[in-house]
Amino acid sequence: MKSNEKCTLCGGSIEQVFLPMKEWGIDGPLCGKCYSKKLAEFYPGKHERVNLSE
């Protein structure tokens, strides 16, 4: 189900809503792309997705 919300940073439509961390100083929802960019800014280095359910 697609959300009608717009990303606070890029203004694009949001398919999956991500909420920013408090230390980012952003008030409003983020799209996945902007959330990933912010994660990389605040936590530099190599990031690997891990499926913990296995």
CSV table of C-alpha atoms in Angstrom, one decimal:
chain,number,residue,atom,x,y,z
A,1,MET,CA,0.0,0.0,0.0
A,2,LYS,CA,1.4,3.4,-1.1
A,3,SER,CA,1.5,6.3,1.4
A,4,ASN,CA,0.2,9.7,0.4
A,5,GLU,CA,3.0,11.4,2.4
A,6,LYS,CA,6.0,13.2,0.8
A,7,CYS,CA,9.6,12.9,1.8
A,8,THR,CA,10.7,15.8,4.0
A,9,LEU,CA,14.1,16.0,2.3
A,10,CYS,CA,13.5,15.4,-1.4
A,11,GLY,CA,9.7,15.9,-1.6
A,12,GLY,CA,9.3,12.6,-3.5
A,13,SER,CA,6.4,10.2,-2.8
A,14,ILE,CA,7.0,7.6,-0.1
A,15,GLU,CA,6.3,3.9,-0.6
A,16,GLN,CA,7.7,2.8,2.8
A,17,VAL,CA,7.8,5.5,5.6
A,18,PHE,CA,11.0,5.8,7.5
A,19,LEU,CA,11.2,8.0,10.6
A,20,PRO,CA,14.4,10.0,11.1
A,21,MET,CA,16.6,9.6,14.2
A,22,LYS,CA,16.4,12.4,16.7
A,23,GLU,CA,20.1,13.3,16.3
A,24,TRP,CA,19.5,14.1,12.6
A,25,GLY,CA,17.3,17.1,13.4
A,26,ILE,CA,14.7,16.3,10.8
A,27,ASP,CA,11.0,16.7,11.5
A,28,GLY,CA,9.0,14.5,9.2
A,29,PRO,CA,9.0,11.2,7.3
A,30,LEU,CA,11.7,10.1,4.9
A,31,CYS,CA,11.7,7.9,1.8
A,32,GLY,CA,14.0,4.9,1.8
A,33,LYS,CA,16.6,6.6,-0.4
A,34,CYS,CA,17.0,9.7,1.8
A,35,TYR,CA,17.0,7.5,5.0
A,36,SER,CA,19.8,5.5,3.6
A,37,LYS,CA,21.8,8.6,2.7
A,38,LYS,CA,21.4,10.0,6.2
A,39,LEU,CA,22.5,6.7,7.7
A,40,ALA,CA,25.6,6.8,5.6
A,41,GLU,CA,26.3,10.4,6.6
A,42,PHE,CA,26.0,9.7,10.4
A,43,TYR,CA,27.4,6.2,10.3
A,44,PRO,CA,30.2,6.2,7.7
A,45,GLY,CA,31.8,2.9,6.5
A,46,LYS,CA,30.6,-0.2,4.8
A,47,HIS,CA,27.0,-1.2,5.5
A,48,GLU,CA,25.8,-4.7,4.8
A,49,ARG,CA,22.2,-5.8,5.1
A,50,VAL,CA,21.8,-8.9,7.2
A,51,ASN,CA,18.7,-11.1,7.3
A,52,LEU,CA,18.5,-11.9,11.0
A,53,SER,CA,15.3,-14.1,10.6
A,54,GLU,CA,17.3,-17.0,9.1
